[in-house]
Every structure is written in C-alpha cells, then in structure tokens.
XYZ file of C-alpha atoms in Angstrom:
546
model
C 16.391 -29.403 25.390
C 17.460 -31.900 22.599
C 14.679 -32.123 19.866
C 13.017 -35.479 19.444
C 12.689 -34.990 15.745
C 15.160 -36.836 13.453
C 18.120 -35.254 11.874
C 16.624 -35.184 8.528
C 13.941 -33.149 9.586
C 15.687 -30.757 11.591
C 18.020 -30.138 8.262
C 14.925 -29.694 6.243
C 13.404 -27.094 8.724
C 16.832 -25.192 8.943
C 17.091 -25.175 4.982
C 13.492 -24.010 4.750
C 13.983 -20.982 6.943
C 16.744 -19.729 4.898
C 14.743 -20.302 1.733
C 11.648 -18.352 3.130
C 13.973 -15.616 4.062
C 15.558 -15.420 0.765
C 12.381 -15.245 -1.074
C 10.951 -12.646 1.566
C 14.094 -10.415 1.026
C 14.050 -10.518 -2.777
C 10.638 -9.320 -2.595
C 11.537 -6.579 -0.239
C 14.294 -5.647 -2.444
C 12.203 -5.684 -5.366
C 9.719 -3.382 -3.977
C 12.484 -1.168 -2.991
C 14.008 -0.987 -6.437
C 10.762 0.009 -7.970
C 10.911 3.247 -5.819
C 14.603 3.747 -6.861
C 14.175 3.562 -10.535
C 11.390 6.391 -10.054
C 13.882 8.280 -8.167
C 16.661 7.648 -10.688
C 14.403 9.085 -13.390
C 14.001 12.203 -11.702
C 17.598 12.699 -11.058
C 18.394 11.947 -14.746
C 16.014 14.634 -15.893
C 17.868 17.214 -13.554
C 21.262 15.909 -14.622
C 20.308 16.368 -18.211
C 18.943 20.062 -17.340
C 22.346 20.593 -15.650
C 24.514 19.629 -18.135
C 22.377 20.100 -21.390
C 22.919 16.679 -22.545
C 21.065 13.232 -21.862
C 23.167 10.292 -22.381
C 21.266 7.168 -24.380
C 19.644 4.879 -21.915
C 18.970 1.115 -22.270
C 15.528 -0.302 -23.526
C 15.094 -2.543 -20.317
C 15.497 0.605 -17.925
C 13.234 2.750 -20.325
C 15.861 4.570 -21.772
C 15.853 6.469 -25.265
C 18.079 4.910 -27.768
C 19.493 8.226 -29.351
C 20.424 11.292 -27.518
C 20.828 14.815 -29.072
C 21.996 18.180 -28.138
C 25.254 19.438 -26.820
C 26.956 19.828 -23.324
C 26.422 23.225 -21.652
C 29.737 24.761 -20.401
C 28.209 26.449 -17.274
C 26.568 23.269 -16.512
C 29.599 21.125 -16.716
C 31.398 23.247 -14.260
C 29.326 21.630 -11.400
C 30.810 18.310 -12.352
C 34.249 18.830 -10.309
C 32.067 19.690 -7.203
C 30.149 16.752 -7.751
C 33.209 14.494 -8.073
C 34.689 15.790 -4.961
C 31.493 15.179 -3.014
C 31.321 11.968 -4.552
C 34.567 10.829 -3.424
C 33.963 12.556 0.143
C 30.931 10.492 0.728
C 32.504 7.314 -0.012
C 35.006 6.087 2.426
C 38.329 5.267 1.088
C 38.538 1.764 2.696
C 35.195 0.428 1.803
C 35.445 1.613 -1.995
C 32.540 1.454 -4.363
C 29.238 -0.766 -3.330
C 30.511 -3.960 -4.877
C 33.834 -3.616 -3.143
C 31.934 -2.880 0.100
C 30.000 -6.070 -0.453
C 33.056 -8.186 -1.226
C 34.777 -6.677 1.867
C 32.046 -7.321 4.290
C 31.584 -10.960 3.205
C 35.320 -11.539 3.929
C 35.178 -10.063 7.315
C 32.765 -12.517 8.856
C 29.793 -10.721 7.738
C 30.963 -7.418 9.194
C 28.870 -5.295 6.849
C 29.126 -1.493 6.543
C 27.242 0.418 9.280
C 23.964 2.061 8.429
C 25.484 5.749 7.917
C 28.070 4.252 5.374
C 25.535 2.691 3.356
C 23.278 5.779 3.385
C 26.259 7.947 2.250
C 27.251 5.341 -0.156
C 23.604 5.545 -1.562
C 23.584 9.152 -1.649
C 27.048 9.394 -3.200
C 25.873 6.868 -6.233
C 22.579 8.587 -6.959
C 24.504 12.073 -7.076
C 27.419 10.772 -9.151
C 24.954 8.638 -11.519
C 22.378 11.497 -11.881
C 25.098 14.209 -12.986
C 26.589 11.792 -15.559
C 30.099 10.787 -13.979
C 31.390 7.304 -14.648
C 29.109 5.761 -11.811
C 27.040 2.611 -12.867
C 23.437 2.635 -12.666
C 23.987 -0.720 -10.940
C 25.784 1.005 -7.989
C 22.908 2.391 -6.054
C 20.805 -0.963 -6.704
C 23.703 -3.104 -4.971
C 23.504 -0.563 -1.889
C 19.754 -1.046 -1.672
C 20.284 -4.733 -1.659
C 22.280 -4.414 1.431
C 19.923 -1.776 3.144
C 16.877 -4.441 2.427
C 18.960 -7.184 4.218
C 19.582 -5.008 7.135
C 15.725 -4.143 7.411
C 15.024 -7.978 7.318
C 17.458 -8.372 10.186
C 15.447 -6.031 12.000
C 12.299 -8.016 11.742
C 13.702 -11.314 12.510
C 16.585 -12.718 14.532
C 19.505 -13.664 12.369
C 22.677 -15.663 13.352
C 26.025 -14.417 11.634
C 25.832 -17.230 8.741
C 22.226 -16.068 7.904
C 23.258 -12.613 8.059
C 26.393 -12.953 5.744
C 24.374 -15.259 3.251
C 21.234 -12.844 2.966
C 23.708 -9.734 2.878
C 24.876 -11.328 -0.366
C 21.618 -12.466 -1.396
C 19.974 -8.904 -1.235
C 22.863 -7.489 -3.535
C 22.055 -10.096 -5.870
C 18.502 -9.286 -5.692
C 19.244 -5.543 -6.422
C 21.650 -6.525 -9.268
C 19.352 -8.926 -10.688
C 16.828 -6.165 -10.888
C 18.715 -3.552 -12.779
C 20.611 -6.151 -14.965
C 17.319 -7.827 -15.921
C 19.297 -10.919 -15.652
C 18.858 -12.652 -12.124
C 20.514 -15.901 -12.719
C 23.342 -14.150 -13.950
C 23.421 -11.749 -10.845
C 23.331 -14.423 -8.535
C 26.283 -16.266 -10.023
C 28.062 -12.727 -10.085
C 27.808 -12.276 -6.298
C 28.977 -15.845 -5.651
C 31.841 -15.583 -8.153
C 33.138 -12.118 -7.571
C 34.357 -12.957 -4.036
C 37.631 -14.281 -5.019
C 39.928 -13.835 -7.795
C 40.376 -17.359 -8.720
C 37.602 -19.390 -10.352
C 35.983 -20.411 -7.149
C 32.471 -20.192 -5.704
C 30.527 -20.260 -2.546
C 28.028 -22.747 -3.404
C 26.303 -22.450 0.082
C 25.524 -18.918 -0.846
C 24.525 -19.281 -4.407
C 21.023 -20.585 -3.824
C 19.845 -17.884 -1.259
C 21.202 -15.474 -4.034
C 19.146 -17.356 -6.958
C 16.007 -17.060 -4.781
C 16.439 -13.564 -3.860
C 17.398 -12.279 -7.114
C 14.348 -14.178 -8.905
C 11.946 -12.933 -6.623
C 13.470 -9.519 -6.915
C 13.339 -9.449 -10.469
C 9.471 -10.851 -10.645
C 8.288 -7.679 -8.474
C 10.526 -5.484 -10.331
C 9.377 -6.674 -13.726
C 5.487 -6.394 -12.597
C 6.094 -2.746 -12.349
C 8.197 -2.211 -15.361
C 7.938 -5.230 -17.670
C 10.576 -7.892 -18.476
C 12.524 -6.818 -21.352
C 16.040 -7.457 -21.450
C 18.409 -4.745 -20.145
C 19.915 -4.603 -23.843
C 18.032 -5.133 -27.082
C 20.192 -7.555 -29.040
C 19.403 -8.254 -32.884
C 19.045 -11.913 -33.616
C 22.529 -13.649 -33.464
C 23.647 -17.138 -33.973
C 26.673 -19.258 -33.611
C 29.687 -17.528 -35.316
C 30.539 -18.949 -38.646
C 34.176 -20.422 -39.185
C 35.138 -17.268 -41.307
C 33.629 -15.016 -38.358
C 35.847 -16.778 -35.778
C 39.004 -15.208 -36.389
C 37.854 -11.524 -36.284
C 36.240 -12.407 -32.800
C 39.066 -14.050 -31.166
C 40.827 -10.594 -32.196
C 38.386 -8.614 -30.722
C 38.456 -10.775 -27.424
C 42.372 -10.567 -27.274
C 42.429 -6.994 -27.922
C 39.587 -6.056 -25.697
C 41.133 -8.368 -22.817
C 44.619 -6.647 -23.083
C 42.851 -3.402 -22.774
C 41.239 -4.361 -19.536
C 44.628 -5.543 -18.276
C 46.210 -2.519 -19.347
C 43.696 -0.408 -17.336
C 44.261 -2.473 -14.213
C 47.944 -1.798 -14.538
C 47.620 1.954 -14.774
C 45.156 2.330 -11.858
C 47.735 0.760 -9.636
C 50.444 3.378 -10.632
C 49.097 6.028 -8.439
C 50.604 5.904 -4.815
C 48.580 5.195 -2.129
C 49.302 8.663 -0.367
C 47.422 10.405 -3.309
C 44.349 8.999 -2.355
C 44.057 9.657 1.470
C 42.775 12.518 2.958
C 42.184 15.922 1.360
C 44.309 14.977 -1.758
C 41.652 12.162 -2.261
C 38.861 14.732 -2.380
C 40.921 17.060 -4.808
C 41.763 14.021 -7.212
C 37.854 13.492 -7.070
C 37.449 16.957 -8.153
C 40.245 16.814 -10.808
C 38.209 13.692 -12.280
C 35.115 15.674 -12.660
C 36.857 18.553 -14.296
C 38.596 15.957 -16.812
C 34.999 14.605 -17.646
C 33.664 17.943 -17.954
C 36.607 18.801 -20.309
C 36.337 15.898 -22.516
C 32.609 16.359 -22.646
C 33.250 19.894 -23.891
C 36.278 19.423 -26.112
C 35.790 15.870 -27.186
C 32.511 14.105 -27.026
C 29.640 14.483 -24.725
C 29.392 10.784 -24.922
C 31.576 10.289 -21.908
C 28.902 11.435 -19.879
C 26.883 8.354 -18.019
C 27.981 5.056 -17.273
C 28.289 3.809 -21.090
C 25.665 0.922 -21.182
C 23.164 3.007 -23.235
C 26.172 3.613 -25.775
C 26.715 -0.066 -26.039
C 23.101 -0.171 -26.915
C 23.567 2.311 -29.627
C 26.602 0.221 -31.122
C 24.593 -3.079 -30.687
C 21.702 -1.366 -32.865
C 24.377 -0.799 -35.670
C 24.504 3.280 -35.431
C 28.181 3.376 -34.576
C 31.227 1.835 -36.662
C 34.746 2.789 -36.148
C 33.597 5.828 -34.014
C 32.853 3.442 -31.403
C 36.657 2.823 -30.855
C 37.101 6.610 -29.735
C 34.246 6.665 -27.441
C 35.266 3.476 -25.962
C 38.813 5.158 -25.683
C 37.686 7.839 -23.522
C 35.880 5.787 -21.249
C 38.706 3.357 -20.953
C 40.858 6.285 -19.938
C 38.338 7.626 -17.209
C 37.862 4.098 -15.739
C 41.943 3.595 -15.659
C 42.112 6.901 -13.915
C 39.143 6.824 -11.644
C 39.069 3.285 -10.453
C 40.964 4.077 -7.244
C 38.698 6.618 -6.363
C 35.639 4.512 -6.674
C 34.611 5.483 -10.185
C 33.791 2.812 -12.860
C 33.259 0.111 -10.421
C 30.286 -2.217 -10.600
C 29.240 -4.063 -13.672
C 27.456 -1.531 -16.329
C 30.642 0.976 -16.825
C 32.653 -2.430 -17.516
C 29.729 -3.175 -20.017
C 29.937 0.206 -21.766
C 33.581 0.080 -22.142
C 33.700 -3.547 -23.550
C 30.747 -2.868 -25.629
C 32.210 0.148 -27.387
C 35.546 -1.220 -27.901
C 34.084 -4.503 -29.366
C 32.091 -2.761 -31.862
C 34.855 -0.323 -32.911
C 37.320 -3.342 -33.381
C 34.710 -5.282 -35.005
C 34.199 -2.707 -37.571
C 37.854 -2.482 -38.066
C 38.427 -6.243 -38.474
C 35.255 -7.119 -40.407
C 33.296 -9.107 -37.514
C 29.621 -8.624 -37.058
C 28.984 -5.536 -34.849
C 26.559 -7.080 -32.377
C 28.693 -9.957 -31.944
C 31.788 -8.185 -31.689
C 30.172 -5.934 -28.894
C 28.873 -8.949 -26.936
C 32.367 -10.506 -26.859
C 33.671 -7.197 -25.949
C 31.557 -6.890 -22.898
C 32.346 -10.768 -21.907
C 35.973 -10.135 -22.044
C 36.236 -6.561 -20.347
C 33.774 -7.560 -17.392
C 35.677 -10.899 -17.150
C 39.218 -8.918 -16.691
C 37.761 -6.189 -14.204
C 35.781 -8.350 -11.902
C 37.190 -11.802 -12.161
C 33.671 -13.282 -12.813
C 33.930 -15.080 -16.175
C 30.900 -17.136 -15.715
C 28.726 -14.410 -14.671
C 30.007 -12.278 -17.675
C 28.957 -15.333 -20.009
C 25.676 -15.494 -18.430
C 24.834 -11.585 -18.673
C 25.084 -11.657 -22.500
C 23.379 -14.932 -22.946
C 20.186 -13.405 -20.732
C 20.543 -10.233 -23.100
C 21.083 -11.986 -26.401
C 19.756 -15.563 -26.213
C 21.311 -19.111 -25.772
C 23.160 -19.274 -29.114
C 25.658 -16.835 -27.790
C 26.684 -19.445 -25.117
C 29.422 -20.804 -26.702
C 31.158 -17.954 -27.979
C 30.578 -16.236 -24.594
C 32.101 -19.171 -22.639
C 34.936 -19.445 -25.004
C 35.742 -15.627 -24.604
C 35.392 -15.516 -20.763
C 37.892 -18.476 -20.638
C 40.461 -16.912 -22.767
C 40.131 -13.557 -20.992
C 40.333 -15.049 -17.584
C 43.433 -17.357 -18.571
C 45.315 -14.078 -20.060
C 44.443 -11.493 -17.356
C 45.136 -13.909 -14.365
C 44.019 -12.651 -10.978
C 44.084 -8.943 -11.366
C 40.836 -6.916 -10.904
C 39.265 -3.682 -9.803
C 38.045 -4.691 -6.686
C 40.861 -4.659 -3.829
C 38.687 -6.587 -1.470
C 38.888 -9.728 -3.311
C 41.134 -12.378 -1.870
C 42.922 -15.223 -4.107
C 40.894 -18.182 -2.748
C 38.340 -19.487 -0.471
C 41.237 -20.851 1.916
C 42.399 -17.315 2.238
C 39.301 -15.896 3.325
C 38.625 -15.416 7.117
C 34.778 -15.621 6.611
C 34.341 -19.491 6.768
C 36.613 -19.723 10.202
C 34.559 -19.817 13.304
C 33.808 -16.667 15.628
C 36.822 -16.100 17.843
C 36.754 -14.760 21.532
C 37.079 -11.058 21.568
C 40.594 -9.854 21.255
C 41.977 -13.227 20.708
C 43.859 -14.389 17.442
C 43.360 -17.300 15.334
C 42.714 -20.319 17.464
C 43.942 -23.886 16.378
C 43.019 -27.009 18.274
C 46.148 -29.284 18.666
C 45.920 -32.880 19.422
C 48.832 -35.273 20.487
C 49.507 -37.729 17.598
C 47.542 -40.553 17.664
C 49.138 -43.998 18.585
C 49.813 -46.066 15.429
C 47.232 -48.879 14.805
C 48.773 -52.242 14.054
C 45.746 -52.558 11.449
C 45.896 -51.668 8.030
C 44.060 -48.641 7.180
C 41.610 -49.096 4.165
C 43.091 -45.945 2.082
C 46.647 -47.322 2.662
C 48.780 -48.605 -0.201
C 49.261 -52.374 -0.598
C 52.334 -53.908 1.073
C 55.463 -53.278 -1.172
C 53.953 -50.303 -2.861
C 54.727 -46.686 -2.187
C 52.191 -44.313 -0.493
C 50.498 -42.117 -3.119
C 48.809 -39.576 -0.518
C 48.411 -38.661 3.158
C 45.958 -40.086 5.252
C 42.367 -38.187 5.379
C 42.423 -36.183 8.626
C 39.607 -36.260 11.060
C 37.381 -33.274 11.403
C 39.139 -30.748 13.546
C 36.994 -28.988 16.567
C 36.294 -25.386 16.207
C 35.327 -22.541 18.315
C 31.714 -21.158 17.801
C 30.137 -18.019 19.414
C 26.413 -17.296 19.741
C 23.996 -15.553 21.965
C 21.919 -17.456 24.612
C 18.723 -18.909 23.222
C 15.870 -17.428 24.697
C 14.669 -20.452 26.095
C 17.878 -20.906 27.949
C 17.915 -17.913 29.829
C 17.852 -18.449 33.584
C 19.015 -22.258 33.228
C 22.039 -23.691 34.705
C 24.581 -24.896 32.622
C 24.623 -28.155 34.259
C 20.941 -28.792 32.925
C 21.783 -28.024 29.222
C 21.535 -31.064 26.928
C 23.813 -30.598 23.962
C 24.616 -32.973 20.923
C 27.322 -35.427 21.218
C 30.715 -33.534 20.258
C 29.648 -30.044 21.699
C 30.719 -28.361 24.868
C 30.691 -24.964 26.443
C 33.950 -23.615 27.099
C 33.261 -19.774 27.871
C 30.576 -17.431 28.570
C 30.912 -13.852 27.653
C 29.370 -11.618 30.033
C 29.665 -7.842 30.195
C 32.308 -7.876 27.398
C 34.648 -10.467 29.565
C 35.075 -14.073 29.050
C 34.593 -16.493 32.035
C 35.417 -20.104 32.649
C 31.859 -21.810 32.819
C 30.816 -23.475 36.089
C 28.020 -26.065 36.251
C 25.845 -23.978 38.692
C 26.180 -20.620 36.549
C 23.098 -19.232 35.584
C 22.640 -17.701 32.018
C 21.249 -14.487 31.388
C 19.610 -13.044 28.034
C 22.607 -10.931 27.585
C 25.256 -13.644 27.785
C 26.866 -15.238 24.927
C 28.239 -18.816 25.004
C 31.516 -20.080 23.518
C 31.358 -23.780 22.105
C 33.866 -26.222 21.303
C 32.792 -28.750 18.464
C 32.949 -30.488 15.218
C 31.394 -28.548 12.518
C 28.690 -31.260 12.096
C 27.990 -31.429 15.738
C 27.531 -27.698 15.886
C 25.246 -27.806 12.867
C 23.210 -30.219 14.499
C 22.971 -27.816 17.492
C 21.797 -24.901 15.167
C 19.318 -26.996 13.683
C 17.696 -27.706 16.968
C 18.047 -24.065 18.133
C 16.246 -22.773 15.093
C 13.206 -24.711 15.891
C 10.093 -22.748 16.633
C 9.852 -22.192 20.347
C 13.480 -22.754 21.003
C-alpha cells in the first residue's frame, strides 16, 4: 500500500487538495452570500415598515447614507417579542455565530449541528432585520459554516480538513460582507486566542476561501469598500496627541463594557430568565429609540459612515454612548457580538471624542474602530487591516500603533467566552482520543546517559544555559478505514516507519488488533505514531484511488 512517489510529491498533492477545496468553498460561500444579501434587503425593508425608521447603511452594501423619519411606537412594541425570540433561538452554550465558530475550533472541529446553525441563522436574520444590536456580519458567518457543511457532504473530509474548512468558510462569509478578504482571513486565524497568537496552518485556507468568496460576491454587487473614507494621510505631529487621547478613551470604554457584561450572575442567563432578559433588551432598545434617539436601531455601521462623512460632531458621543450601553448589557445574551457592532460603537465614539479634542473626524473614527474592535475581539492585527482595507495604506502606521496600544492596555479580556488564552491550552491540536478515554501521554523510561558530549551541550566548565531538545513524542490518532483497506487483514498492511495500529474501533468498542483480523468499511483504526510519520501516512491515503 505504500506509494512509490517521493515524499515531496506526496506533500505537494496533499497541499493541493486543501488549496482546491478552499477555493471551491470560497466560490460556494460567495454564491450563497449573494442570495443572503438579496434576502437581507427584503428583511430590512420589512423592518423599516415595522418600526417606521430605516437606519443608514454602508456604501459597500448598497445602503443609503442618511435616514429620515421617526420610530413608530406601535411598531417598536414588537422589539421585546423579537428580542425574546432571538435569545430563545440561539443556544446559551454556543452564543453568537463568531463565538460558535471559536468554540467549535477548540473542540477538535466539533462544529454546531445543522439544526443549531439553522436556528442561529434564523435568529440573526430576525434580529438584524428588526433593528436590534445584531451585526450584519452575523448571518454571513453562519452561512460560511453551512457552506463548509455542504462541501463535506460532497467529498470525504478528515478531522483536520473539516476544522480548517469550517474556519475558512467563516472567513469567506466575513470577507464578502466586510469587503476586506485579507482582514477577514486574519481575523478568523487571530480571534481563536486571547493572546497575540495565530494558527498559521489555517491562515492560508482562510485567505484562499475569503478571496474567492469576495470575487464572486463582488461580481454581483461591485467591489466598493464597505465604508467610504475621505482621503486621509499620515497624521501630522500636532495631530498625534488628540488621536492618542481618542485611542486611550475608546480603549477604556471598551474595557469598561467588558467589565459590565460580566457583572450579571450566570443564573440570570439560564432557562426562562434568559428569554425574559432578551425581551427586556428589546424593550430597552424600543424605549431608547422612542424617547431618546432612533439611531440605536441597527448594528451601527451605517452611523459610523455618517460620522466618517462629517455629518456628526459632538452628537456622535451620545449616539455612541447609547450603543455602548446596549452592547455592555446585551453581550451575555449574544447581542452585539461579531465585528460590525464594535465598528459602530468605536466609530461613533471616535468621531465624538475627535470633535471634542480637535482631531480630524475621519482619522478619529478609524482610530476608534481599531481600538474598540481590538478590545472586544482580541484581534489587533485584523482590526488594523480592516481600516486599511477601507481607508488606504496611509492609515497603516496609525492603525498598528492604535491596535498595539489597545491590546496592551486591555489585556486578554474579550466578548467571546469561547476564546482560550493560548494555543497550548487549546485541545484542538491534540490527537483524537479513544472514545470515553481521557488525555493520553506516552511515557518512556529515561534514556541511558551517553558518554558522548551532545552538540547542544555547554562547553566543559560552563553552566548549562538550557534544556536538551526533546525528541518528538508519539501520539494517538484515529481515522476511518480507507476504502481500499476494507476486507484486508491487518498483517498485510504496509505502514510507514514509526506508525503502528494499536486498536480497532468496531461497533463502538475498542478491540486489540490481531494479525488475522479482517477490516470492514465501518471500522476505525487507532494509530500510535510520531506526528511526522502519521503525516506521511495521511499523504499516501489521500492519493487518488487509495
């Protein structure tokens, strides 16, 4: 069964498969996003008829810059019911779509079930269409996961491919709606961890899928940036001080919102109390829209565009403060999650603070967006790339400095409870374990000391400065029996050096392998191997006809 092809050829074929699947997934998600945008336009028209007010939209998504009219009291009475329905449809354990994505990535690709995804999609469409604090990017994120599920039905995927393509599908959906494919890909790879860490092996599938999706989406609706930013340049020396003040103030506002959303006890967000709180959130939104300002309706990205265009000054502080309050109170109920609600809050606070401090409104809005997205999502690089995609490369120095400052001040807090601190704490990279078993560590007896001096050892007479590098540990892997192995005896299998079969899962039970045991198509094999040796085996098994 061992392939005669060289290792370099096998690696290239294996990489090529993931590349092709990522591009196909991006094209599929892009086509689905075209239909989703048409559906959202109808839902937003229905929501405007219901509440009597249509929030401003973003130019990239075909929205109007200004909105006129007043909210209707009888239409606003529907918001408590819609808020309760939104919370009821989204499972408490999973949270908003972006948190569902992160949670699934850290549970070895255990993505939400199809009913959960469909319920979440319905909830996000309902909430966003009615004007609650649900980002336009939320249904696109869910749609990316559904696209990955459809691709998995068309071709057989292993656990690693399923996880990578699920993340790539979400990046494709975000790349389409944000009109920033590179920033969306970096966001998905960066948002998994609270610390500044990436999974570089999933970054390239995310880039390919996101670019392909945006290409299809752009053919249908054009390639305008999401936000129309006036031409801005590098801040002058006199303008640095006010912009630093904006960045610090918005960072502290985001950090305070995270503290407030953790004040509520967990018991309040369970069962019927959670649904009641969802209705109360809808009622609060309706009350602010009627007695305060109807500008609280929608995800806020359109109001950020109004501020960028220079139509708001100090009044943007009030609009941003109301949205900040709703985000802080609704985050535990899956309101305000995702990217665009943070863009709206950060942009409005930036415009208002910039007007007070004498900073350029456009620059202040973009600095506020970078700072707030960095704090809420723990994604400093993605936040910087977003505003660069919308406003041009001249924003890169200011965006990077703002992102670094906000990340250093806010620490490792965030809106996504599924985030883990670092990659070392994520169970996803661990091998697939036996059913019902706990973590397995392969222990070896200490090696006999060698009389030879290792190359990494310190010279005689000098203290050791570090530990000797450890050899690669063996790990357990579990995979279905390849089609070509069905009916074969274990004794005739040809495995790469360093790979051995240590168990056969048949009928839900693990049995000890015997040389004369014949494999069936329903069996699963448990391998004990070094990671490099198992990678070689997977490369052979992915060849056509194997």
